[in-house]
Amino acid sequence: MGKVDDKKKQKRESLLGAAFALFTSQGINDTSISDIVKKANMAKGTFYLYFKDKFDIRDKLIAAKARQLFFHALQKMKENGLTESESATLEDAIIFIADSVINALDEDKRLLGFISKNLSWGVFHSLLVTSDEDNGYSFYEGYQTMLRESGRQFRNPELMLYMIVELINSTCHNVILNQEPVTLAELKPELYNVIRDIIHRFEE
Amino acid sequence: MGKVDDKKKQKRESLLGAAFALFTSQGINDTSISDIVKKANMAKGTFYLYFKDKFDIRDKLIAAKARQLFFHALQKMKENGLTESESATLEDAIIFIADSVINALDEDKRLLGFISKNLSWGVFHSLLVTSDEDNGYSFYEGYQTMLRESGRQFRNPELMLYMIVELINSTCHNVILNQEPVTLAELKPELYNVIRDIIHRFEE
Amino acid sequence: MGKVDDKKKQKRESLLGAAFALFTSQGINDTSISDIVKKANMAKGTFYLYFKDKFDIRDKLIAAKARQLFFHALQKMKENGLTESESATLEDAIIFIADSVINALDEDKRLLGFISKNLSWGVFHSLLVTSDEDNGYSFYEGYQTMLRESGRQFRNPELMLYMIVELINSTCHNVILNQEPVTLAELKPELYNVIRDIIHRFEE
Amino acid sequence: MGKVDDKKKQKRESLLGAAFALFTSQGINDTSISDIVKKANMAKGTFYLYFKDKFDIRDKLIAAKARQLFFHALQKMKENGLTESESATLEDAIIFIADSVINALDEDKRLLGFISKNLSWGVFHSLLVTSDEDNGYSFYEGYQTMLRESGRQFRNPELMLYMIVELINSTCHNVILNQEPVTLAELKPELYNVIRDIIHRFEE
DNA sequence: CATGAATGAGAATTCATTCAT
DNA sequence: AATGAATGAATTCTCATTCAT
């Protein structure tokens, strides 16, 4: 039984870890495969046993990190019992999740730089629909359940989500990294108001 | 002023043109200084007489292209006489400009790819406040004039603009390039509604 | 003898087959051990249990293929009863064999490319004198028998054979692969005439 | 005037010289671009200013060396006044040239190994028809002149030449390098006899 | 016997930048 | 001002071979 497989998983994790550290500290373009394997204490050839090239490992990393981010946000929401509360609206839930994610990114600016620059809708969407191999949870199902349980009707739920995600992603990036044109504290209330507006607009 | 200056300007333009063609067709990362000077019919050394490096010419290009885009949109608005119309609201004007820009980008997808990937708020902002060396027009002044002439009061005009610009930029990118998750025609009405909401939210 | 030996022989054959397919389709230089074992459905290490390296397996292959070629030619000659015919001269026999081999190579151009590029006199000679492990037949003995049975005397039979073989090999290679400077049909009569001349020259 | 061009020519020659030394001493496959530039005392990048890759420089080398070989043989023939002699036949002339080339290759076995392994008919033919850029001499014209001046008629002069060249090339290779199956001294008379036969065969 | 993960030297190629002309 | 030859560090990727399982 899997002593070998264990080792392989460990190597893979090592490479992912090293790549993440380097990507976030010096940028993807300035990180070479050489850098990654040196940091991971492996031979150069080993990299190619696990990943096709730099972009392959980048994509795997983004997916993993973004998934983690959402997973933590959902867990937090469950812990806070928001889902059971009578008065909590759909808006509250979505904003709670957004706030969790934003706070996490604010605390880890490197992660923000990495994810935000590379998170296209394509990646995000495939992340949504693919269920995690470890826990089998699909975010898109969760989203749909939330909408259903709210008892309300929405026109184009996917577009609604797209606009919310893109708005958050694009406005927070510069605000968190450069406090420009406002601070995060100033942005948040306005952002959440607009999110409420968006949801309202899509309700039938 | 003179023949020499003319020639210099011409060389500079040649380089900018060649770089733009290459950046948009093969991407910045895959374009070398060698490629640029070859396309511009110049010697390699000449490049360094006009630009510091690849990123220098990239930034100059983005600014020029984005400025052009807005300038055309404003011109179009003037031609259509929207500014003189009694009933046209501030919302109408802003959406008119947005629509012009979006349509231009939809017709020139390469330009979209180039600008959208590189247009950070920093670049956009410096573009706003800097007045054009040729015609001395500053977009930010124009924006403020528009707000003033509407006779209405807004809380944080810069943040308002920021959110609108980021929302447009981030939602249109993928929709135009991949028609995902909806087509541009489907996105537009929803997008413009949300823009109206944003403006409404910031009114005092 | 037994199951184990059978399995071993089978593995060896698998490797030889895979190597031949790859050598002839992509060339020896562009074929790696990795490619070979992958095609043979084996682990990399297994290769080294049967062959020393790429050149080892190449040499074994050439010998086997060349031997096969001659063996088929001889069989064909026996079937045609050329050997028993009264009027058939030594020249007729040699040209019959040459023609068989040339036709076979013309029909399998990949084999031609492979053999012709790698068939040095050294390999050919060792092929001649070594008797096949399976059927114990030595070509050189056959050649000598042919000469003896012709009842004629030749000065330097080995050199005579050498010149014939080299002439055939070197002229046919390019003609078959590129039809240059003439087609095979055009070459053949001239070639066979020269072979007759060569034999004549060596007769005492 | 060409101070720069002189330097360029010198660099090119340096690279060709280094490549030839290495190709002939360790083989093409075992010679890397790195080796070549190191031997030529240049930076690696410089190689690519003059040649596309290893095979490009190899082809240029073969052509140059083969051309040289023939040129020397022709010069020698003129010096010996063979062309003016009444009694010298076409056969004598061709064999004189062949002998010159063979002797040169016998004295420079490295050159032999290099040329003989790489001299396909394609290369040889392009060498024949292309006139040298330096002295404008085309070997094929010379060959045709020789035939014409002999006052005799030949069926397919190109095929005749092809067979002679291939026979010489293929038989001498192994004989010179390994003295197998005979020595060069033993091969020569037989070889030249066969060449006479070939010429005779093609006469109408 | 068989496996296949791991190695790490080394190959080809690119490219920004310099500098003598 | 303009040129373009030369540089050489840096990068990606391959591959024969070993060896613990």
CSV table of N, CA and C in Angstrom, one decimal, chain C residues 120 162, chain D residues 24 102 105-117 169-184 187:
chain,number,residue,atom,x,y,z
C,120,SER,N,27.1,-1.1,-42.5
C,120,SER,CA,28.5,-1.0,-42.9
C,120,SER,C,29.0,-2.4,-43.3
C,162,TYR,N,32.1,-7.8,-52.0
C,162,TYR,CA,32.2,-6.5,-51.4
C,162,TYR,C,31.8,-5.4,-52.4
D,24,THR,N,35.2,15.9,-37.0
D,24,THR,CA,36.0,14.8,-37.5
D,24,THR,C,36.7,14.1,-36.4
D,102,ILE,N,40.9,9.9,-54.0
D,102,ILE,CA,41.1,8.7,-53.1
D,102,ILE,C,42.4,8.9,-52.3
D,105,LEU,N,42.0,11.4,-49.6
D,105,LEU,CA,41.1,10.9,-48.5
D,105,LEU,C,41.9,9.9,-47.7
D,106,ASP,N,42.8,9.2,-48.4
D,106,ASP,CA,43.6,8.2,-47.7
D,106,ASP,C,44.6,8.9,-46.7
D,107,GLU,N,45.0,10.1,-47.2
D,107,GLU,CA,46.0,10.8,-46.3
D,107,GLU,C,45.3,11.6,-45.2
D,108,ASP,N,44.0,11.8,-45.4
D,108,ASP,CA,43.3,12.5,-44.4
D,108,ASP,C,42.0,11.7,-44.0
D,109,LYS,N,42.3,10.7,-43.2
D,109,LYS,CA,41.2,9.8,-42.9
D,109,LYS,C,40.0,10.4,-42.2
D,110,ARG,N,40.3,11.5,-41.4
D,110,ARG,CA,39.2,12.2,-40.8
D,110,ARG,C,38.3,12.8,-41.8
D,111,LEU,N,38.9,13.4,-42.8
D,111,LEU,CA,38.1,14.0,-43.8
D,111,LEU,C,37.2,13.0,-44.5
D,112,LEU,N,37.9,11.8,-44.7
D,112,LEU,CA,37.1,10.7,-45.4
D,112,LEU,C,35.9,10.3,-44.5
D,113,GLY,N,36.1,10.1,-43.2
D,113,GLY,CA,35.0,9.7,-42.4
D,113,GLY,C,33.9,10.8,-42.4
D,114,PHE,N,34.3,12.0,-42.4
D,114,PHE,CA,33.3,13.1,-42.4
D,114,PHE,C,32.5,13.2,-43.7
D,115,ILE,N,33.3,13.2,-44.8
D,115,ILE,CA,32.6,13.4,-46.1
D,115,ILE,C,31.8,12.2,-46.5
D,116,SER,N,32.4,11.0,-46.4
D,116,SER,CA,31.8,9.8,-46.9
D,116,SER,C,30.5,9.5,-46.2
D,117,LYS,N,30.4,9.8,-44.9
D,117,LYS,CA,29.2,9.5,-44.1
D,117,LYS,C,28.1,10.5,-44.5
D,169,ASN,N,32.9,5.9,-53.6
D,169,ASN,CA,32.6,6.4,-52.2
D,169,ASN,C,32.3,5.2,-51.3
D,170,SER,N,31.5,4.3,-51.8
D,170,SER,CA,31.1,3.2,-50.9
D,170,SER,C,32.2,2.1,-50.7
D,171,THR,N,33.0,1.9,-51.7
D,171,THR,CA,34.0,0.8,-51.5
D,171,THR,C,35.2,1.4,-50.8
D,172,CYS,N,35.5,2.6,-51.0
D,172,CYS,CA,36.7,3.1,-50.4
D,172,CYS,C,36.6,3.4,-48.9
D,173,HIS,N,35.4,3.8,-48.5
D,173,HIS,CA,35.2,4.1,-47.1
D,173,HIS,C,35.8,3.1,-46.2
D,174,ASN,N,35.2,1.9,-46.3
D,174,ASN,CA,35.7,0.8,-45.3
D,174,ASN,C,37.1,0.4,-45.6
D,175,VAL,N,37.5,0.4,-46.8
D,175,VAL,CA,38.8,-0.1,-47.1
D,175,VAL,C,39.9,0.8,-46.5
D,176,ILE,N,39.7,2.1,-46.7
D,176,ILE,CA,40.7,3.1,-46.2
D,176,ILE,C,40.7,3.0,-44.6
D,177,LEU,N,39.5,3.0,-44.1
D,177,LEU,CA,39.4,3.1,-42.6
D,177,LEU,C,39.8,1.9,-41.9
D,178,ASN,N,39.4,0.7,-42.5
D,178,ASN,CA,39.7,-0.6,-41.8
D,178,ASN,C,40.5,-1.6,-42.5
D,179,GLN,N,40.9,-1.2,-43.7
D,179,GLN,CA,41.6,-2.2,-44.5
D,179,GLN,C,40.9,-3.5,-44.7
D,180,GLU,N,39.6,-3.4,-44.7
D,180,GLU,CA,38.7,-4.6,-44.8
D,180,GLU,C,37.8,-4.4,-46.0
D,181,PRO,N,37.5,-5.4,-46.8
D,181,PRO,CA,38.1,-6.7,-46.8
D,181,PRO,C,39.5,-6.8,-47.5
D,182,VAL,N,40.0,-5.7,-48.1
D,182,VAL,CA,41.3,-5.7,-48.7
D,182,VAL,C,42.0,-4.4,-48.4
D,183,THR,N,43.2,-4.3,-48.7
D,183,THR,CA,43.9,-3.0,-48.6
D,183,THR,C,43.6,-2.1,-49.7
D,184,LEU,N,43.8,-0.8,-49.6
D,184,LEU,CA,43.5,0.1,-50.6
D,184,LEU,C,44.3,-0.2,-51.9
D,187,LEU,N,42.5,-2.9,-53.6
D,187,LEU,CA,41.2,-2.5,-54.2
D,187,LEU,C,41.4,-1.7,-55.5
